[in-house]
Amino acid sequence: MRFAVRYYSRGGSTEKVARAIAREVGERAETTDKGLEKRVDILFIGSGVYKGHIDPHVKSFIQSLDPSKVGKAAFFSTAMLSGGKSDEEVRRLLEEKGITMDTRTFHCHGKFLFFHRGHPDRKDLVDAEIFAKKIGKL
Ligand SMILES: Cc1cc2nc3c(=O)[nH]c(=O)nc-3n(C[C@H](O)[C@H](O)[C@H](O)COP(=O)(O)O)c2cc1C
């Protein structure tokens, strides 16, 4: 199985999750500034949630994808409240490209101002690793 991990993180929380996922699948976590070179079976895509949306860099990255290079995508995010709505935003963008997104997604708290200091914490990162492991088994 080939994997790639791409993320955009303004404050570092999503980056921590991306690194945990990448460690689990034996890859490097790269920002969405780096395009996909080779075809992958699973592309993990991560974003922080900002004003209810994913970062525009992630949107552009998805729109630039060559669907023949992606077997399936899996989405993760960090947010102050919930990343749930961003699932649908990402799924729609991927569908427009003809790329399937796994129904399983990963979300955890990221720190924001005085909220959720210390997150993602050790447990969040272990949960992210478990998520990666499950997706990678397909
Ligand atoms: C400008 C801005 C807008 C945000 N808007 C939301 C939001 O609408 N909903 C939410 O749950 N969190 C929101 N947050 C909190 C971030 O989602 C949270 O801090 C997240 O972990 C950021 O990821 P990052 O550290 O990878 O950039 C916002 C943060 C910033 C800086």
Short mmCIF file of C-alpha atoms and ligand atoms in Angstrom, two decimals:
data_model
loop_
_atom_site.label_atom_id
_atom_site.label_comp_id
_atom_site.label_asym_id
_atom_site.label_seq_id
_atom_site.Cartn_x
_atom_site.Cartn_y
_atom_site.Cartn_z
CA MET A 1 0.00 0.00 0.00
CA ARG A 2 1.20 3.47 -0.83
CA PHE A 3 0.25 6.40 1.36
CA ALA A 4 0.66 10.16 1.36
CA VAL A 5 -0.19 12.72 4.02
CA ARG A 6 -0.94 16.34 3.15
CA TYR A 7 -2.17 19.01 5.56
CA TYR A 8 -2.49 22.72 6.11
CA SER A 9 -2.07 24.05 9.61
CA ARG A 10 -2.00 27.71 10.62
CA GLY A 11 -1.29 27.12 14.30
CA GLY A 12 0.42 23.73 14.44
CA SER A 13 -2.37 21.54 15.84
CA THR A 14 -3.30 19.85 12.57
CA GLU A 15 0.39 19.44 11.83
CA LYS A 16 0.80 17.37 15.02
CA VAL A 17 -2.03 15.07 13.93
CA ALA A 18 -0.60 14.85 10.41
CA ARG A 19 2.75 13.79 11.84
CA ALA A 20 1.16 11.10 14.01
CA ILE A 21 -0.72 9.70 11.00
CA ALA A 22 2.38 9.87 8.83
CA ARG A 23 4.47 8.05 11.45
CA GLU A 24 1.87 5.31 11.57
CA VAL A 25 1.90 4.74 7.80
CA GLY A 26 5.65 5.22 7.42
CA GLU A 27 5.52 8.43 5.38
CA ARG A 28 6.41 12.07 5.83
CA ALA A 29 3.68 14.60 6.50
CA GLU A 30 3.91 17.36 3.91
CA THR A 31 1.94 20.56 3.56
CA THR A 32 -0.59 20.96 0.78
CA ASP A 33 2.00 23.11 -1.01
CA LYS A 34 3.58 19.86 -2.14
CA GLY A 35 1.70 18.11 -4.95
CA LEU A 36 1.45 14.36 -5.32
CA GLU A 37 4.23 12.82 -7.33
CA LYS A 38 3.36 9.14 -7.44
CA ARG A 39 0.03 7.38 -7.31
CA VAL A 40 -1.07 6.48 -3.79
CA ASP A 41 -3.69 4.05 -2.53
CA ILE A 42 -4.66 6.32 0.34
CA LEU A 43 -4.21 10.06 0.59
CA PHE A 44 -4.71 11.50 4.07
CA ILE A 45 -5.80 15.14 3.89
CA GLY A 46 -5.91 17.38 6.95
CA SER A 47 -6.97 20.94 7.73
CA GLY A 48 -7.70 23.19 10.66
CA VAL A 49 -11.24 24.60 10.69
CA TYR A 50 -11.42 28.37 10.26
CA LYS A 51 -14.74 30.22 10.40
CA GLY A 52 -16.48 26.93 9.73
CA HIS A 53 -14.39 26.00 6.69
CA ILE A 54 -11.23 24.23 5.70
CA ASP A 55 -8.27 26.39 4.72
CA PRO A 56 -8.34 27.65 1.10
CA HIS A 57 -4.92 26.01 0.58
CA VAL A 58 -6.51 22.60 1.17
CA LYS A 59 -9.34 23.44 -1.19
CA SER A 60 -6.87 24.41 -3.94
CA PHE A 61 -4.82 21.29 -3.28
CA ILE A 62 -7.88 19.05 -3.73
CA GLN A 63 -8.90 20.92 -6.88
CA SER A 64 -5.41 20.39 -8.28
CA LEU A 65 -5.40 16.62 -7.69
CA ASP A 66 -5.09 14.20 -10.56
CA PRO A 67 -7.78 11.59 -9.74
CA SER A 68 -5.78 8.84 -11.42
CA LYS A 69 -3.15 9.27 -8.70
CA VAL A 70 -5.50 8.74 -5.74
CA GLY A 71 -7.12 5.43 -4.83
CA LYS A 72 -9.05 6.90 -1.93
CA ALA A 73 -8.85 9.93 0.37
CA ALA A 74 -9.26 10.09 4.15
CA PHE A 75 -9.88 13.38 5.95
CA PHE A 76 -8.82 14.64 9.37
CA SER A 77 -9.10 17.98 11.11
CA THR A 78 -8.56 19.87 14.34
CA ALA A 79 -11.00 22.50 15.57
CA MET A 80 -12.06 24.40 18.66
CA LEU A 81 -15.58 22.98 18.52
CA SER A 82 -16.11 20.28 15.93
CA GLY A 83 -14.70 19.46 12.55
CA GLY A 84 -17.82 17.56 11.57
CA LYS A 85 -19.09 20.01 8.97
CA SER A 86 -15.76 20.18 7.21
CA ASP A 87 -16.23 16.50 6.29
CA GLU A 88 -18.98 17.39 3.86
CA GLU A 89 -17.04 20.29 2.42
CA VAL A 90 -14.08 18.03 1.67
CA ARG A 91 -16.22 15.16 0.46
CA ARG A 92 -17.97 17.44 -2.03
CA LEU A 93 -14.67 18.82 -3.36
CA LEU A 94 -13.29 15.30 -3.75
CA GLU A 95 -16.46 14.07 -5.44
CA GLU A 96 -16.17 16.90 -7.96
CA LYS A 97 -12.78 15.40 -8.83
CA GLY A 98 -14.16 11.86 -8.94
CA ILE A 99 -12.22 10.83 -5.82
CA THR A 100 -13.86 8.75 -3.10
CA MET A 101 -13.49 9.82 0.51
CA ASP A 102 -13.56 7.20 3.23
CA THR A 103 -16.65 7.56 5.44
CA ARG A 104 -14.35 7.34 8.47
CA THR A 105 -12.86 10.70 9.40
CA PHE A 106 -10.79 11.89 12.35
CA HIS A 107 -11.38 15.04 14.40
CA CYS A 108 -9.94 16.29 17.63
CA HIS A 109 -9.61 19.56 19.48
CA GLY A 110 -6.82 21.93 18.60
CA LYS A 111 -5.77 24.78 20.83
CA PHE A 112 -7.38 28.14 20.14
CA LEU A 113 -6.67 31.20 22.29
CA PHE A 114 -7.25 29.97 25.88
CA PHE A 115 -9.30 26.97 24.80
CA HIS A 116 -8.07 23.40 24.64
CA ARG A 117 -4.55 24.21 25.70
CA GLY A 118 -2.40 21.12 25.38
CA HIS A 119 -4.47 19.71 22.51
CA PRO A 120 -3.95 17.68 20.49
CA ASP A 121 -2.70 15.77 23.53
CA ARG A 122 -1.11 12.35 23.77
CA LYS A 123 -4.49 10.58 23.67
CA ASP A 124 -5.60 12.57 20.61
CA LEU A 125 -2.42 11.53 18.81
CA VAL A 126 -2.82 7.87 19.79
CA ASP A 127 -6.40 8.06 18.47
CA ALA A 128 -5.07 9.56 15.23
CA GLU A 129 -2.63 6.66 14.92
CA ILE A 130 -5.46 4.18 15.44
CA PHE A 131 -7.47 5.99 12.74
CA ALA A 132 -4.54 5.72 10.33
CA LYS A 133 -4.07 2.05 11.13
CA LYS A 134 -7.74 1.26 10.46
CA ILE A 135 -7.82 3.17 7.18
CA GLY A 136 -4.55 1.58 6.12
CA LYS A 137 -5.95 -1.92 6.55
CA LEU A 138 -8.33 -1.53 3.63
C1 LIG B 1 -9.22 32.50 12.27
C2 LIG B 1 -9.71 31.27 13.00
C3 LIG B 1 -11.01 30.85 12.84
C4 LIG B 1 -11.47 29.70 13.52
N1 LIG B 1 -12.75 29.28 13.32
C5 LIG B 1 -13.18 28.15 13.94
C6 LIG B 1 -14.50 27.64 13.72
O1 LIG B 1 -15.29 28.19 12.96
N2 LIG B 1 -14.88 26.51 14.36
C7 LIG B 1 -14.04 25.84 15.21
O2 LIG B 1 -14.45 24.82 15.76
N3 LIG B 1 -12.78 26.28 15.43
C8 LIG B 1 -12.33 27.40 14.81
N4 LIG B 1 -11.06 27.85 15.01
C9 LIG B 1 -10.16 27.08 15.87
C10 LIG B 1 -9.29 26.18 15.03
O3 LIG B 1 -10.08 25.29 14.25
C11 LIG B 1 -8.35 25.36 15.89
O4 LIG B 1 -7.51 26.23 16.61
C12 LIG B 1 -7.54 24.41 15.04
O5 LIG B 1 -6.88 23.48 15.87
C13 LIG B 1 -6.57 25.14 14.17
O6 LIG B 1 -5.74 24.22 13.52
P1 LIG B 1 -4.21 24.58 13.24
O7 LIG B 1 -3.53 24.81 14.58
O8 LIG B 1 -3.71 23.38 12.55
O9 LIG B 1 -4.21 25.81 12.39
C14 LIG B 1 -10.59 28.98 14.36
C15 LIG B 1 -9.26 29.43 14.51
C16 LIG B 1 -8.83 30.55 13.84
C17 LIG B 1 -7.40 30.99 14.00
#
